PDB file of C-alpha atoms in Angstrom:
ATOM      1  CA  MET A   8       7.329  15.409  21.186  1.00 38.00           C
ATOM      2  CA  VAL A   9       9.471  13.336  18.874  1.00 42.00           C
ATOM      3  CA  ILE A  10      11.411  10.494  20.406  1.00 44.00           C
ATOM      4  CA  PHE A  11      14.328   9.640  18.139  1.00 43.00           C
ATOM      5  CA  MET A  12      16.614   6.928  19.401  1.00 44.00           C
ATOM      6  CA  GLU A  13      20.200   6.783  18.226  1.00 51.00           C
ATOM      7  CA  LYS A  14      20.591   3.180  19.302  1.00 61.00           C
ATOM      8  CA  GLN A  15      18.437   0.678  17.488  1.00 65.00           C
ATOM      9  CA  ALA A  16      17.758  -1.265  20.673  1.00 75.00           C
ATOM     10  CA  ASP A  17      16.279   1.854  22.270  1.00 89.00           C
ATOM     11  CA  PHE A  18      13.656   2.536  19.624  1.00 93.00           C
ATOM     12  CA  ILE A  19      12.805  -1.147  19.306  1.00 94.00           C
ATOM     13  CA  THR A  20      12.190  -1.248  23.060  1.00 95.00           C
ATOM     14  CA  GLU A  21       9.990   1.835  22.850  1.00 96.00           C
ATOM     15  CA  LEU A  22       7.988   0.345  19.984  1.00 97.00           C
ATOM     16  CA  LYS A  23       7.583  -2.907  21.900  1.00 97.00           C
ATOM     17  CA  ASN A  24       6.264  -0.952  24.879  1.00 97.00           C
ATOM     18  CA  ILE A  25       3.704   0.838  22.743  1.00 98.00           C
ATOM     19  CA  VAL A  26       2.518  -2.384  21.116  1.00 97.00           C
ATOM     20  CA  GLN A  27       2.246  -4.120  24.480  1.00 97.00           C
ATOM     21  CA  THR A  28       0.395  -1.228  26.118  1.00 98.00           C
ATOM     22  CA  TYR A  29      -2.333  -0.542  23.589  1.00 98.00           C
ATOM     23  CA  ASP A  30      -5.046  -2.735  22.105  1.00 97.00           C
ATOM     24  CA  ASN A  31      -6.432  -0.448  19.403  1.00 98.00           C
ATOM     25  CA  ILE A  32      -3.647  -0.039  16.859  1.00 98.00           C
ATOM     26  CA  VAL A  33      -4.076   0.852  13.199  1.00 98.00           C
ATOM     27  CA  PHE A  34      -1.380   0.561  10.565  1.00 98.00           C
ATOM     28  CA  PHE A  35      -1.140   2.875   7.553  1.00 98.00           C
ATOM     29  CA  GLY A  36       1.416   1.713   5.000  1.00 97.00           C
ATOM     30  CA  GLY A  37       2.824   2.293   1.561  1.00 96.00           C
ATOM     31  CA  ALA A  38       5.292   0.960  -0.977  1.00 94.00           C
ATOM     32  CA  GLY A  39       8.142   0.667   1.532  1.00 95.00           C
ATOM     33  CA  VAL A  40       6.306  -2.194   3.222  1.00 97.00           C
ATOM     34  CA  SER A  41       6.697  -4.320   0.089  1.00 97.00           C
ATOM     35  CA  THR A  42      10.133  -3.282  -1.165  1.00 95.00           C
ATOM     36  CA  GLU A  43      11.700  -5.821   1.182  1.00 94.00           C
ATOM     37  CA  SER A  44       9.634  -8.452  -0.641  1.00 97.00           C
ATOM     38  CA  GLY A  45      11.297  -7.443  -3.890  1.00 94.00           C
ATOM     39  CA  ILE A  46       8.571  -5.139  -5.212  1.00 94.00           C
ATOM     40  CA  PRO A  47      10.064  -1.801  -6.338  1.00 87.00           C
ATOM     41  CA  ASP A  48       8.393   1.453  -5.354  1.00 78.00           C
ATOM     42  CA  PHE A  49       7.842   4.423  -7.622  1.00 63.00           C
ATOM     43  CA  ARG A  50       9.699   7.205  -5.882  1.00 56.00           C
ATOM     44  CA  SER A  51      12.882   5.785  -4.408  1.00 53.00           C
ATOM     45  CA  VAL A  52      16.229   6.151  -6.142  1.00 47.00           C
ATOM     46  CA  ASP A  53      15.853   2.678  -7.631  1.00 50.00           C
ATOM     47  CA  GLY A  54      12.115   2.918  -8.165  1.00 53.00           C
ATOM     48  CA  LEU A  55      10.153   2.959 -11.396  1.00 58.00           C
ATOM     49  CA  TYR A  56      10.091   6.739 -11.571  1.00 52.00           C
ATOM     50  CA  HIS A  57      13.866   6.763 -12.027  1.00 52.00           C
ATOM     51  CA  GLN A  58      13.888   4.419 -14.991  1.00 60.00           C
ATOM     52  CA  GLN A  59      13.388   5.366 -18.639  1.00 56.00           C
ATOM     53  CA  TYR A  60      10.322   4.482 -20.714  1.00 65.00           C
ATOM     54  CA  ASP A  61       8.651   5.862 -23.819  1.00 76.00           C
ATOM     55  CA  TYR A  62       6.156   7.489 -21.456  1.00 84.00           C
ATOM     56  CA  PRO A  63       6.485   8.372 -17.773  1.00 85.00           C
ATOM     57  CA  PRO A  64       4.870   5.766 -15.496  1.00 87.00           C
ATOM     58  CA  GLU A  65       2.451   8.410 -14.219  1.00 88.00           C
ATOM     59  CA  THR A  66       1.194   8.860 -17.774  1.00 92.00           C
ATOM     60  CA  ILE A  67       0.906   5.160 -18.573  1.00 93.00           C
ATOM     61  CA  LEU A  68      -0.929   4.462 -15.321  1.00 95.00           C
ATOM     62  CA  SER A  69      -3.516   7.174 -15.928  1.00 97.00           C
ATOM     63  CA  HIS A  70      -7.153   6.659 -16.823  1.00 98.00           C
ATOM     64  CA  THR A  71      -6.715   8.707 -19.990  1.00 98.00           C
ATOM     65  CA  PHE A  72      -3.770   6.604 -21.232  1.00 98.00           C
ATOM     66  CA  TYR A  73      -5.597   3.377 -20.384  1.00 98.00           C
ATOM     67  CA  ARG A  74      -8.514   4.464 -22.559  1.00 98.00           C
ATOM     68  CA  ARG A  75      -6.440   5.796 -25.445  1.00 97.00           C
ATOM     69  CA  ASN A  76      -3.678   3.183 -25.563  1.00 96.00           C
ATOM     70  CA  PRO A  77      -4.786   0.032 -23.727  1.00 97.00           C
ATOM     71  CA  GLY A  78      -2.271  -2.184 -25.521  1.00 96.00           C
ATOM     72  CA  GLU A  79       0.704  -0.152 -24.285  1.00 94.00           C
ATOM     73  CA  PHE A  80      -0.896   0.138 -20.855  1.00 96.00           C
ATOM     74  CA  PHE A  81      -1.095  -3.637 -20.471  1.00 97.00           C
ATOM     75  CA  ARG A  82       2.414  -4.155 -21.820  1.00 93.00           C
ATOM     76  CA  PHE A  83       3.758  -1.881 -19.088  1.00 92.00           C
ATOM     77  CA  TYR A  84       1.336  -3.250 -16.496  1.00 95.00           C
ATOM     78  CA  ARG A  85       2.404  -6.866 -17.027  1.00 95.00           C
ATOM     79  CA  ASN A  86       6.103  -6.010 -17.064  1.00 91.00           C
ATOM     80  CA  LYS A  87       6.278  -3.567 -14.174  1.00 90.00           C
ATOM     81  CA  MET A  88       3.250  -3.959 -11.916  1.00 94.00           C
ATOM     82  CA  LEU A  89       2.821  -7.706 -11.459  1.00 95.00           C
ATOM     83  CA  PHE A  90       5.174  -9.439  -9.022  1.00 95.00           C
ATOM     84  CA  LEU A  91       3.399 -12.718  -8.469  1.00 95.00           C
ATOM     85  CA  GLU A  92       6.413 -14.480  -6.984  1.00 96.00           C
ATOM     86  CA  ALA A  93       6.752 -11.954  -4.129  1.00 97.00           C
ATOM     87  CA  LYS A  94       6.236 -13.281  -0.603  1.00 98.00           C
ATOM     88  CA  PRO A  95       5.231 -11.477   2.601  1.00 98.00           C
ATOM     89  CA  ASN A  96       8.145 -10.145   4.631  1.00 98.00           C
ATOM     90  CA  ALA A  97       8.579  -9.620   8.371  1.00 98.00           C
ATOM     91  CA  ALA A  98       6.420  -6.490   8.363  1.00 98.00           C
ATOM     92  CA  HIS A  99       3.453  -8.222   6.743  1.00 98.00           C
ATOM     93  CA  LEU A 100       3.803 -11.222   9.049  1.00 98.00           C
ATOM     94  CA  LYS A 101       4.089  -9.172  12.246  1.00 98.00           C
ATOM     95  CA  LEU A 102       1.024  -7.109  11.370  1.00 98.00           C
ATOM     96  CA  ALA A 103      -0.982 -10.300  10.797  1.00 98.00           C
ATOM     97  CA  GLU A 104       0.268 -11.623  14.137  1.00 98.00           C
ATOM     98  CA  LEU A 105      -0.769  -8.436  15.951  1.00 98.00           C
ATOM     99  CA  GLU A 106      -4.223  -8.656  14.405  1.00 98.00           C
ATOM    100  CA  ALA A 107      -4.555 -12.269  15.526  1.00 98.00           C
ATOM    101  CA  GLN A 108      -3.647 -11.138  19.056  1.00 98.00           C
ATOM    102  CA  GLY A 109      -6.470  -8.588  18.963  1.00 98.00           C
ATOM    103  CA  LYS A 110      -4.148  -5.584  19.103  1.00 98.00           C
ATOM    104  CA  LEU A 111      -4.216  -4.425  15.486  1.00 98.00           C
ATOM    105  CA  LYS A 112      -7.655  -3.445  14.274  1.00 98.00           C
ATOM    106  CA  ALA A 113      -6.920  -2.691  10.617  1.00 98.00           C
ATOM    107  CA  VAL A 114      -4.254  -2.411   7.962  1.00 98.00           C
ATOM    108  CA  ILE A 115      -4.796   0.516   5.629  1.00 98.00           C
ATOM    109  CA  THR A 116      -2.551   0.145   2.612  1.00 98.00           C
ATOM    110  CA  GLN A 117      -1.700   2.069  -0.520  1.00 96.00           C
ATOM    111  CA  ASN A 118      -0.216  -1.105  -2.007  1.00 97.00           C
ATOM    112  CA  ILE A 119      -1.959  -3.227  -4.616  1.00 97.00           C
ATOM    113  CA  ASP A 120       0.005  -6.479  -4.248  1.00 98.00           C
ATOM    114  CA  GLY A 121      -2.171  -8.448  -1.811  1.00 98.00           C
ATOM    115  CA  LEU A 122       0.769  -9.367   0.432  1.00 98.00           C
ATOM    116  CA  HIS A 123      -0.993  -8.362   3.645  1.00 98.00           C
ATOM    117  CA  GLN A 124      -3.732 -10.906   2.975  1.00 98.00           C
ATOM    118  CA  ALA A 125      -1.148 -13.485   1.933  1.00 98.00           C
ATOM    119  CA  ALA A 126       0.494 -13.018   5.349  1.00 98.00           C
ATOM    120  CA  GLY A 127      -2.806 -13.658   7.111  1.00 98.00           C
ATOM    121  CA  SER A 128      -4.208 -10.180   7.734  1.00 98.00           C
ATOM    122  CA  ARG A 129      -7.980 -10.117   7.500  1.00 98.00           C
ATOM    123  CA  THR A 130      -9.042  -6.495   7.948  1.00 98.00           C
ATOM    124  CA  VAL A 131      -7.174  -4.870   5.066  1.00 98.00           C
ATOM    125  CA  LEU A 132      -8.388  -1.668   3.455  1.00 98.00           C
ATOM    126  CA  GLU A 133      -6.825  -1.355   0.005  1.00 98.00           C
ATOM    127  CA  LEU A 134      -7.018   2.332  -0.879  1.00 97.00           C
ATOM    128  CA  HIS A 135      -5.708   1.813  -4.403  1.00 97.00           C
ATOM    129  CA  GLY A 136      -7.272  -1.566  -5.148  1.00 98.00           C
ATOM    130  CA  SER A 137      -5.516  -4.835  -5.971  1.00 98.00           C
ATOM    131  CA  VAL A 138      -3.854  -6.469  -8.965  1.00 98.00           C
ATOM    132  CA  LEU A 139      -5.383  -9.747  -7.797  1.00 98.00           C
ATOM    133  CA  ARG A 140      -8.872  -8.575  -8.802  1.00 98.00           C
ATOM    134  CA  ASN A 141      -9.904  -7.873 -12.386  1.00 98.00           C
ATOM    135  CA  TYR A 142     -13.307  -7.417 -13.932  1.00 98.00           C
ATOM    136  CA  CYS A 143     -15.029  -7.058 -17.290  1.00 98.00           C
ATOM    137  CA  GLU A 144     -16.031  -3.451 -17.798  1.00 98.00           C
ATOM    138  CA  LYS A 145     -19.074  -4.557 -19.783  1.00 98.00           C
ATOM    139  CA  CYS A 146     -20.666  -7.391 -17.799  1.00 98.00           C
ATOM    140  CA  GLY A 147     -18.727  -7.357 -14.517  1.00 98.00           C
ATOM    141  CA  GLN A 148     -17.374 -10.909 -14.786  1.00 98.00           C
ATOM    142  CA  PHE A 149     -14.480 -11.439 -12.341  1.00 98.00           C
ATOM    143  CA  TYR A 150     -11.042 -12.605 -13.494  1.00 98.00           C
ATOM    144  CA  ASP A 151      -7.964 -13.432 -11.441  1.00 98.00           C
ATOM    145  CA  VAL A 152      -4.518 -11.974 -11.951  1.00 98.00           C
ATOM    146  CA  HIS A 153      -3.269 -14.925 -13.987  1.00 97.00           C
ATOM    147  CA  TYR A 154      -5.948 -14.365 -16.611  1.00 98.00           C
ATOM    148  CA  VAL A 155      -4.668 -10.836 -17.176  1.00 98.00           C
ATOM    149  CA  LYS A 156      -1.008 -11.780 -17.001  1.00 97.00           C
ATOM    150  CA  ASP A 157      -1.350 -14.622 -19.501  1.00 97.00           C
ATOM    151  CA  ALA A 158      -3.601 -12.797 -21.976  1.00 97.00           C
ATOM    152  CA  ALA A 159      -2.201 -11.499 -25.243  1.00 93.00           C
ATOM    153  CA  GLY A 160      -2.633  -7.764 -25.646  1.00 95.00           C
ATOM    154  CA  VAL A 161      -5.760  -6.321 -24.068  1.00 97.00           C
ATOM    155  CA  PRO A 162      -7.513  -9.039 -22.027  1.00 98.00           C
ATOM    156  CA  GLU A 163     -11.075  -9.685 -23.145  1.00 98.00           C
ATOM    157  CA  CYS A 164     -14.008 -11.212 -21.314  1.00 98.00           C
ATOM    158  CA  GLU A 165     -14.767 -14.804 -22.252  1.00 97.00           C
ATOM    159  CA  LYS A 166     -18.498 -14.205 -21.713  1.00 97.00           C
ATOM    160  CA  CYS A 167     -19.173 -10.982 -23.591  1.00 98.00           C
ATOM    161  CA  GLY A 168     -15.939  -9.841 -25.231  1.00 97.00           C
ATOM    162  CA  GLY A 169     -15.649  -6.705 -23.111  1.00 98.00           C
ATOM    163  CA  SER A 170     -12.341  -5.324 -21.887  1.00 97.00           C
ATOM    164  CA  VAL A 171     -11.045  -6.752 -18.607  1.00 98.00           C
ATOM    165  CA  LYS A 172      -9.678  -4.008 -16.332  1.00 98.00           C
ATOM    166  CA  PRO A 173      -7.525  -4.441 -13.217  1.00 98.00           C
ATOM    167  CA  ASP A 174      -9.324  -3.354 -10.051  1.00 98.00           C
ATOM    168  CA  VAL A 175      -6.683  -0.740  -9.295  1.00 98.00           C
ATOM    169  CA  VAL A 176      -7.090   3.008  -8.925  1.00 97.00           C
ATOM    170  CA  LEU A 177      -5.367   4.721 -11.831  1.00 97.00           C
ATOM    171  CA  TYR A 178      -4.250   8.335 -11.871  1.00 95.00           C
ATOM    172  CA  GLU A 179      -7.304  10.563 -12.514  1.00 96.00           C
ATOM    173  CA  GLU A 180      -9.610   8.028 -10.877  1.00 97.00           C
ATOM    174  CA  GLY A 181     -11.225   8.502  -7.478  1.00 96.00           C
ATOM    175  CA  LEU A 182     -10.834   6.239  -4.463  1.00 96.00           C
ATOM    176  CA  ASP A 183     -13.648   3.944  -3.420  1.00 96.00           C
ATOM    177  CA  GLN A 184     -15.867   5.898  -1.033  1.00 97.00           C
ATOM    178  CA  LYS A 185     -16.660   2.983   1.280  1.00 98.00           C
ATOM    179  CA  THR A 186     -12.966   2.190   1.662  1.00 98.00           C
ATOM    180  CA  ILE A 187     -12.281   5.819   2.513  1.00 97.00           C
ATOM    181  CA  ASN A 188     -15.095   5.906   5.066  1.00 98.00           C
ATOM    182  CA  ASP A 189     -13.870   2.700   6.715  1.00 98.00           C
ATOM    183  CA  ALA A 190     -10.294   4.008   6.833  1.00 98.00           C
ATOM    184  CA  VAL A 191     -11.435   7.258   8.460  1.00 98.00           C
ATOM    185  CA  HIS A 192     -13.389   5.258  11.041  1.00 98.00           C
ATOM    186  CA  TYR A 193     -10.449   3.090  12.029  1.00 98.00           C
ATOM    187  CA  ILE A 194      -7.933   5.953  12.092  1.00 98.00           C
ATOM    188  CA  HIS A 195     -10.231   8.273  14.048  1.00 98.00           C
ATOM    189  CA  ASN A 196     -10.894   5.656  16.719  1.00 98.00           C
ATOM    190  CA  ALA A 197      -7.342   4.307  17.034  1.00 98.00           C
ATOM    191  CA  GLN A 198      -5.251   4.716  20.169  1.00 98.00           C
ATOM    192  CA  VAL A 199      -2.065   4.186  18.156  1.00 98.00           C
ATOM    193  CA  LEU A 200      -1.431   4.925  14.491  1.00 98.00           C
ATOM    194  CA  ILE A 201       1.675   3.368  12.982  1.00 98.00           C
ATOM    195  CA  ILE A 202       2.676   4.915   9.668  1.00 98.00           C
ATOM    196  CA  GLY A 203       5.166   2.728   7.841  1.00 97.00           C
ATOM    197  CA  GLY A 204       6.936   2.516   4.517  1.00 96.00           C
ATOM    198  CA  THR A 205       5.349   5.590   2.959  1.00 95.00           C
ATOM    199  CA  SER A 206       6.575   9.045   2.020  1.00 91.00           C
ATOM    200  CA  LEU A 207       3.045  10.400   2.570  1.00 93.00           C
ATOM    201  CA  ALA A 208       3.247  12.064  -0.831  1.00 88.00           C
ATOM    202  CA  VAL A 209       0.207  10.492  -2.506  1.00 85.00           C
ATOM    203  CA  TYR A 210      -3.100  12.250  -1.947  1.00 87.00           C
ATOM    204  CA  PRO A 211      -5.898  11.889  -1.099  1.00 89.00           C
ATOM    205  CA  ALA A 212      -4.691   8.709   0.657  1.00 89.00           C
ATOM    206  CA  ALA A 213      -2.056  10.478   2.776  1.00 89.00           C
ATOM    207  CA  GLY A 214      -4.611  12.998   3.981  1.00 94.00           C
ATOM    208  CA  LEU A 215      -6.515  10.287   5.835  1.00 97.00           C
ATOM    209  CA  ILE A 216      -4.031  10.376   8.702  1.00 96.00           C
ATOM    210  CA  ASP A 217      -5.333  13.847   9.579  1.00 96.00           C
ATOM    211  CA  TYR A 218      -8.246  12.065  11.229  1.00 98.00           C
ATOM    212  CA  PHE A 219      -6.012  10.536  13.896  1.00 98.00           C
ATOM    213  CA  ASN A 220      -6.376  12.080  17.348  1.00 97.00           C
ATOM    214  CA  GLY A 221      -5.250   9.157  19.497  1.00 98.00           C
ATOM    215  CA  GLU A 222      -2.425   8.821  21.976  1.00 98.00           C
ATOM    216  CA  LYS A 223       0.639   7.621  20.043  1.00 98.00           C
ATOM    217  CA  LEU A 224       1.768   8.375  16.500  1.00 98.00           C
ATOM    218  CA  VAL A 225       4.612   6.150  15.273  1.00 98.00           C
ATOM    219  CA  VAL A 226       6.431   6.814  12.000  1.00 97.00           C
ATOM    220  CA  ILE A 227       8.714   4.139  10.538  1.00 97.00           C
ATOM    221  CA  ASN A 228      10.268   5.050   7.203  1.00 96.00           C
ATOM    222  CA  LYS A 229      13.762   5.173   5.704  1.00 93.00           C
ATOM    223  CA  ALA A 230      13.327   8.694   4.338  1.00 92.00           C
ATOM    224  CA  PRO A 231      11.838  11.771   6.028  1.00 94.00           C
ATOM    225  CA  THR A 232       8.080  12.310   5.863  1.00 95.00           C
ATOM    226  CA  PRO A 233       5.912  15.404   6.443  1.00 94.00           C
ATOM    227  CA  ARG A 234       4.711  13.896   9.735  1.00 95.00           C
ATOM    228  CA  ASP A 235       8.086  13.229  11.352  1.00 95.00           C
ATOM    229  CA  SER A 236       7.868  16.269  13.617  1.00 95.00           C
ATOM    230  CA  HIS A 237       4.457  15.148  14.901  1.00 95.00           C
ATOM    231  CA  ALA A 238       5.532  11.603  15.756  1.00 97.00           C
ATOM    232  CA  ASP A 239       5.806  10.339  19.320  1.00 96.00           C
ATOM    233  CA  LEU A 240       8.260   7.754  18.021  1.00 97.00           C
ATOM    234  CA  LEU A 241      10.272   8.213  14.824  1.00 96.00           C
ATOM    235  CA  ILE A 242      12.278   5.314  13.423  1.00 96.00           C
ATOM    236  CA  GLN A 243      14.190   5.946  10.211  1.00 94.00           C
ATOM    237  CA  ALA A 244      14.883   2.393   9.105  1.00 94.00           C
ATOM    238  CA  PRO A 245      13.405  -0.294   6.813  1.00 94.00           C
ATOM    239  CA  ILE A 246      10.114  -1.368   8.307  1.00 96.00           C
ATOM    240  CA  GLY A 247      10.726  -5.080   7.790  1.00 96.00           C
ATOM    241  CA  GLU A 248      13.943  -4.889   9.790  1.00 94.00           C
ATOM    242  CA  VAL A 249      12.131  -3.034  12.573  1.00 96.00           C
ATOM    243  CA  PHE A 250       9.124  -5.349  12.753  1.00 96.00           C
ATOM    244  CA  ALA A 251      11.342  -8.414  12.736  1.00 94.00           C
ATOM    245  CA  GLN A 252      12.594  -7.317  16.177  1.00 94.00           C
ATOM    246  CA  ILE A 253       9.293  -6.782  17.980  1.00 90.00           C
TER     247      ILE A 253
END
């Protein structure tokens, strides 16, 4: 049964009660977790999908486009996907705090910005990879994000001359199987699943929440999601504002 509180204090109290009661909580988050850190999402009114480019972002961020037009891919990637000045917000910090207290067992994120780790979270499953990791497709040499950002054109490996690719999952690419298996494990065994800052529109990532069969499902998102009617607690508000109060 959905509990929707009209007064903010009511749903904050209910969320506090859930967090205090349970010690096996898992968080599943998306772009909305980082928008309050100044990183735009793709699907909101002000997101990248509502801006104009020579190609749609979905096309540029596809495996096919990366192979066929790597120069244009990296021009877009540097301009629109790297936000190295962004800092963790209240949501990131609270999740790290809950993990340190032993209550939160894992953060499962669709984001690629590394802000959960920057906030102090340790068990972070990055379904779509991370802009902070880059590797040579030929020899496997690792490169940090600054190497890619500062390179001219297509970044090349200093050791072998191969192309350096961000360790992010592009459209048409599959998710890492170990990450998926770990996410299923944590979600399946959780007492509480908190879904936050995601429209649950990106598959297969969004389908992972089907494995939850615990006691409390919490949904925190500004816009409606397909799981709202299944939530035990539904909070339609920015997640950073909500987590700042618990």
